[in-house]
């Protein structure tokens, strides 16, 4: 397949690119700076604000680009997050409408997140579960709706509801590992909130599997079948590093110091289960947290 990837220079984009190339596919990387793509793509194309998806023949498109969620959620940050996801996806689908039909990808995989479900306590959340409330939930609802518009072009659409991706070279894990190594790790708030996590190897594996498997369509939870609470995650990471986990960050402090992000990303509870992947036979490389942490820490 000839696979186009937006956000190809990000952690997930690089992992997908590497796996796709190893599997014999071509990878076309879309980036604002094509020269930064390096050797992880077959070819790179420059995206612009007016033309985020320059036309070239594609069999599949993986849309991962978007403003980082990390940082203070000021009004301008929220606007950038929204525009880089909802508005950009709308523009990409609109561009695909004007492509030559023979060049259009047969499948579009668009990033989303388990934030779709909102703060749901102990509820078990599968792809058929209703959306929640809050900024992230509304963002994901509108983001997914924009991607699903590509169905009118005859394109199979999959929306990737991603959990916390644990990887060596990006995301939150390197920061967490450093904090716990220095003895500064601990639970957030009560620690009872559920964390739906996934190893970067399974993140990339599920994305490529969804591209190749025509039975996959609609929402797809990208998370391990074994979510844990924040307190359990804290204990297991500390044990894997042979360090204590003495720090406890109170909920009020997270809300005060990280308004928006602190509540919706660190304190919200999403106990997601990858029902679609399990039912269609995907085999996880790292289904349990101890195994995933051992792989990331010790190799």
Coordinates of C-alpha atoms in Angstrom, one line a residue:
X1 CA 0.0 0.0 0.0
X2 CA 1.0 3.6 -0.5
X3 CA 0.1 5.2 2.9
X4 CA 0.0 8.9 3.6
X5 CA 0.6 10.1 7.1
X6 CA -0.1 13.5 8.5
X7 CA 1.9 14.2 11.7
X8 CA 4.5 11.7 10.5
X9 CA 7.2 13.4 12.6
X10 CA 5.4 12.9 15.9
X11 CA 5.9 9.9 18.2
X12 CA 3.0 7.9 16.9
X13 CA 3.6 9.0 13.3
X14 CA 7.2 7.8 13.4
X15 CA 6.2 4.5 15.0
X16 CA 3.6 3.9 12.3
X17 CA 5.9 4.9 9.5
X18 CA 8.7 2.6 10.7
X19 CA 6.3 -0.4 11.0
X20 CA 4.7 0.3 7.7
X21 CA 8.1 0.5 5.9
X22 CA 9.2 -2.7 7.7
X23 CA 6.0 -4.4 6.4
X24 CA 6.8 -3.4 2.8
X25 CA 4.5 -0.4 2.3
X26 CA 5.4 3.0 0.9
X27 CA 5.0 6.0 3.2
X28 CA 4.2 9.5 2.1
X29 CA 4.8 11.9 5.0
X30 CA 2.9 15.2 5.2
X31 CA 4.6 17.9 7.2
X32 CA 5.0 21.7 7.4
X33 CA 8.7 21.0 6.9
X34 CA 9.4 18.1 4.6
X35 CA 13.1 18.0 5.3
X36 CA 12.4 17.0 9.0
X37 CA 10.9 13.7 7.9
X38 CA 14.3 12.0 7.7
X39 CA 14.6 8.4 6.6
X40 CA 11.3 7.2 8.1
X41 CA 9.2 7.9 5.0
X42 CA 9.5 7.0 1.3
X43 CA 8.7 10.5 0.3
X44 CA 7.6 13.7 2.0
X45 CA 5.3 16.5 0.9
X46 CA 4.9 20.0 2.4
X47 CA 1.5 20.9 4.0
X48 CA 0.4 24.5 4.1
X49 CA -2.6 26.2 5.7
X50 CA -4.3 26.4 2.4
X51 CA -3.3 23.0 1.1
X52 CA -2.8 20.6 4.1
X53 CA -2.9 17.6 1.8
X54 CA -1.2 18.0 -1.5
X55 CA -2.6 15.5 -4.0
X56 CA -0.7 12.3 -4.8
X57 CA -2.0 8.8 -5.4
X58 CA -2.7 7.1 -2.0
X59 CA -4.2 3.8 -1.0
X60 CA -4.6 4.9 2.6
X61 CA -4.4 8.0 4.8
X62 CA -3.6 8.1 8.5
X63 CA -4.4 11.6 9.9
X64 CA -2.5 12.2 13.1
X65 CA -1.6 15.9 13.0
X66 CA -2.8 18.2 15.8
X67 CA -1.7 20.7 18.4
X68 CA -0.3 19.0 21.5
X69 CA -2.7 18.8 24.4
X70 CA 0.0 19.3 27.0
X71 CA 0.3 22.8 28.5
X72 CA -1.9 25.4 30.0
X73 CA -5.3 25.4 28.4
X74 CA -5.6 29.2 27.8
X75 CA -8.3 30.4 25.5
X76 CA -5.8 30.7 22.7
X77 CA -4.5 27.2 23.4
X78 CA -8.0 25.7 23.3
X79 CA -8.6 27.5 20.0
X80 CA -5.4 26.0 18.5
X81 CA -6.3 22.6 19.7
X82 CA -9.8 22.8 18.1
X83 CA -8.6 24.3 14.8
X84 CA -5.7 21.8 14.5
X85 CA -8.2 18.9 14.9
X86 CA -11.7 19.7 13.8
X87 CA -11.1 22.5 11.3
X88 CA -8.0 20.8 9.8
X89 CA -9.9 17.5 9.4
X90 CA -12.7 19.3 7.6
X91 CA -10.2 20.9 5.2
X92 CA -8.6 17.6 4.5
X93 CA -11.9 15.9 3.7
X94 CA -12.8 18.9 1.5
X95 CA -9.5 18.6 -0.3
X96 CA -10.1 14.9 -0.9
X97 CA -13.4 15.8 -2.6
X98 CA -11.4 17.6 -5.2
X99 CA -8.9 14.9 -5.8
X100 CA -9.0 12.7 -8.8
X101 CA -11.1 9.7 -7.8
X102 CA -8.3 7.3 -8.7
X103 CA -6.0 9.1 -6.3
X104 CA -8.3 9.1 -3.3
X105 CA -7.4 6.8 -0.4
X106 CA -9.7 3.8 0.1
X107 CA -9.4 4.1 3.8
X108 CA -9.0 7.1 6.2
X109 CA -7.8 6.6 9.7
X110 CA -8.3 9.7 11.8
X111 CA -6.9 10.3 15.3
X112 CA -9.4 10.8 18.2
X113 CA -9.1 10.0 21.9
X114 CA -10.8 8.3 24.8
X115 CA -11.6 11.8 26.0
X116 CA -14.7 11.2 23.8
X117 CA -16.2 9.3 26.7
X118 CA -15.7 12.1 29.3
X119 CA -15.3 11.4 33.0
X120 CA -17.2 8.1 33.5
X121 CA -16.0 6.7 36.8
X122 CA -16.0 2.9 36.8
X123 CA -18.1 2.4 33.7
X124 CA -16.7 0.0 31.2
X125 CA -16.4 2.0 27.9
X126 CA -16.6 0.2 24.6
X127 CA -16.9 1.7 21.1
X128 CA -20.7 1.7 21.3
X129 CA -20.7 3.7 24.5
X130 CA -22.2 7.2 24.4
X131 CA -20.0 10.3 24.4
X132 CA -19.5 12.2 27.6
X133 CA -19.4 15.9 28.4
X134 CA -16.7 18.5 28.7
X135 CA -14.2 20.2 26.3
X136 CA -12.4 17.0 25.2
X137 CA -15.6 15.0 24.7
X138 CA -17.1 17.7 22.5
X139 CA -13.8 18.1 20.7
X140 CA -13.7 14.4 19.9
X141 CA -17.3 14.3 18.8
X142 CA -16.8 17.1 16.3
X143 CA -13.4 15.7 15.2
X144 CA -14.9 12.3 14.5
X145 CA -17.9 13.8 12.7
X146 CA -15.6 15.8 10.4
X147 CA -13.6 12.6 9.5
X148 CA -16.8 10.6 8.9
X149 CA -17.8 13.0 6.2
X150 CA -15.2 11.1 4.0
X151 CA -17.6 8.2 3.8
X152 CA -19.6 10.1 1.2
X153 CA -16.6 9.7 -1.0
X154 CA -16.7 5.9 -0.7
X155 CA -13.9 5.9 1.8
X156 CA -13.8 3.5 4.7
X157 CA -13.3 5.6 7.9
X158 CA -11.8 4.5 11.2
X159 CA -11.6 6.9 14.1
X160 CA -8.8 6.1 16.6
X161 CA -9.8 6.7 20.2
X162 CA -6.4 6.6 21.7
X163 CA -5.6 6.2 25.4
X164 CA -2.3 7.1 27.1
X165 CA 0.5 6.0 24.8
X166 CA 3.5 4.7 26.6
X167 CA 6.6 5.1 24.4
X168 CA 10.3 5.7 24.8
X169 CA 10.7 8.8 22.6
X170 CA 7.8 11.0 23.3
X171 CA 4.5 11.6 25.1
X172 CA 4.2 11.5 28.9
X173 CA 6.2 8.3 29.7
X174 CA 9.7 9.7 29.6
X175 CA 8.6 12.5 31.9
X176 CA 6.9 10.0 34.3
X177 CA 10.0 7.8 34.2
X178 CA 12.3 10.6 35.1
X179 CA 10.0 11.9 37.9
X180 CA 9.7 8.4 39.4
X181 CA 13.5 7.7 39.0
X182 CA 14.2 10.8 41.1
X183 CA 11.6 9.8 43.7
X184 CA 9.1 12.4 42.7
X185 CA 6.4 10.1 41.4
X186 CA 3.0 9.6 42.9
X187 CA -0.7 9.4 42.3
X188 CA -2.9 12.2 41.0
X189 CA -5.9 13.1 43.2
X190 CA -7.5 10.1 44.8
X191 CA -5.8 7.7 42.3
X192 CA -9.2 6.0 41.8
X193 CA -9.6 7.3 38.2
X194 CA -9.0 4.8 35.5
X195 CA -6.2 5.1 33.0
X196 CA -6.6 3.5 29.6
X197 CA -3.1 3.0 28.3
X198 CA -1.3 1.4 25.4
X199 CA 2.3 0.5 24.5
X200 CA 3.5 2.3 21.4
X201 CA 4.2 -1.0 19.7
X202 CA 0.5 -1.9 19.9
X203 CA -0.5 1.6 19.0
X204 CA 1.4 1.4 15.7
X205 CA 0.4 -2.3 15.3
X206 CA -3.3 -1.5 15.7
X207 CA -3.2 1.3 13.2
X208 CA -1.5 -0.8 10.5
X209 CA -3.9 -3.7 11.3
X210 CA -6.9 -1.4 10.9
X211 CA -5.5 -0.2 7.5
X212 CA -5.1 -3.7 6.2
X213 CA -8.3 -5.2 7.7
X214 CA -11.4 -4.1 5.7
X215 CA -13.7 -5.3 8.5
X216 CA -12.6 -2.4 10.7
X217 CA -14.7 0.7 10.4
X218 CA -16.0 3.4 12.7
X219 CA -14.6 3.9 16.2
X220 CA -11.7 1.8 17.4
X221 CA -10.5 2.0 21.0
X222 CA -6.7 2.1 20.9
X223 CA -5.9 0.9 24.4
X224 CA -4.8 -2.2 26.3
X225 CA -7.6 -4.7 27.3
X226 CA -6.3 -4.2 30.9
X227 CA -6.8 -0.6 32.0
X228 CA -5.6 0.3 35.5
X229 CA -6.4 3.0 38.1
X230 CA -4.0 5.8 38.5
X231 CA -3.0 4.4 41.9
X232 CA -2.2 1.0 40.4
X233 CA -0.2 2.6 37.6
X234 CA 1.8 4.6 40.1
X235 CA 2.6 1.5 42.2
X236 CA 3.5 -0.6 39.2
X237 CA 5.8 2.0 37.6
X238 CA 7.5 2.7 41.0
X239 CA 8.0 -1.1 41.4
X240 CA 9.4 -1.5 37.9
X241 CA 12.0 1.3 38.6
X242 CA 12.7 0.1 42.2
X243 CA 11.8 3.5 43.5
X244 CA 9.3 4.8 46.1
X245 CA 6.2 6.7 45.0
X246 CA 5.9 9.2 47.8
X247 CA 4.5 12.2 46.0
X248 CA 0.7 12.8 46.1
X249 CA -0.6 15.6 43.9
X250 CA -4.0 16.7 45.4
X251 CA -6.8 17.2 42.9
X252 CA -7.3 20.9 43.9
X253 CA -3.6 21.6 43.0
X254 CA -3.9 20.0 39.6
X255 CA -7.1 22.1 38.9
X256 CA -5.4 25.2 40.1
X257 CA -2.0 24.8 38.4
X258 CA -3.2 23.1 35.2
X259 CA -6.8 24.4 34.6
X260 CA -8.6 22.4 32.0
X261 CA -5.9 19.8 31.3
X262 CA -5.5 18.9 35.0
X263 CA -9.2 18.0 35.3
X264 CA -9.9 16.5 31.9
X265 CA -6.6 14.6 31.2
X266 CA -5.2 13.8 34.7
X267 CA -8.3 13.4 36.9
X268 CA -11.0 12.2 34.6
X269 CA -11.7 8.4 34.6
X270 CA -12.0 6.4 31.4
X271 CA -12.1 2.6 31.8
X272 CA -12.0 1.9 28.1
X273 CA -11.9 -1.6 26.5
X274 CA -10.8 -2.3 22.9
X275 CA -13.9 -4.4 22.1
X276 CA -13.6 -4.0 18.3
X277 CA -10.0 -5.0 18.2
X278 CA -10.5 -8.0 20.5
X279 CA -13.6 -9.3 18.6
X280 CA -11.8 -9.0 15.2
X281 CA -8.8 -10.9 16.5
X282 CA -6.0 -8.4 17.1
X283 CA -3.3 -9.9 19.2
X284 CA -1.7 -7.4 21.6
X285 CA 2.1 -7.5 22.0
X286 CA 1.9 -5.9 25.5
X287 CA -1.5 -6.5 27.0
X288 CA -0.5 -6.2 30.7
X289 CA 1.0 -3.2 32.3
X290 CA 3.9 -5.0 34.0
X291 CA 5.0 -6.5 30.7
X292 CA 4.7 -3.1 28.9
X293 CA 6.7 -1.3 31.6
X294 CA 9.4 -4.0 31.6
X295 CA 9.8 -3.7 27.9
X296 CA 10.0 0.1 28.0
X297 CA 12.4 0.2 31.0
X298 CA 14.6 -2.8 30.4
X299 CA 14.1 -3.6 26.7

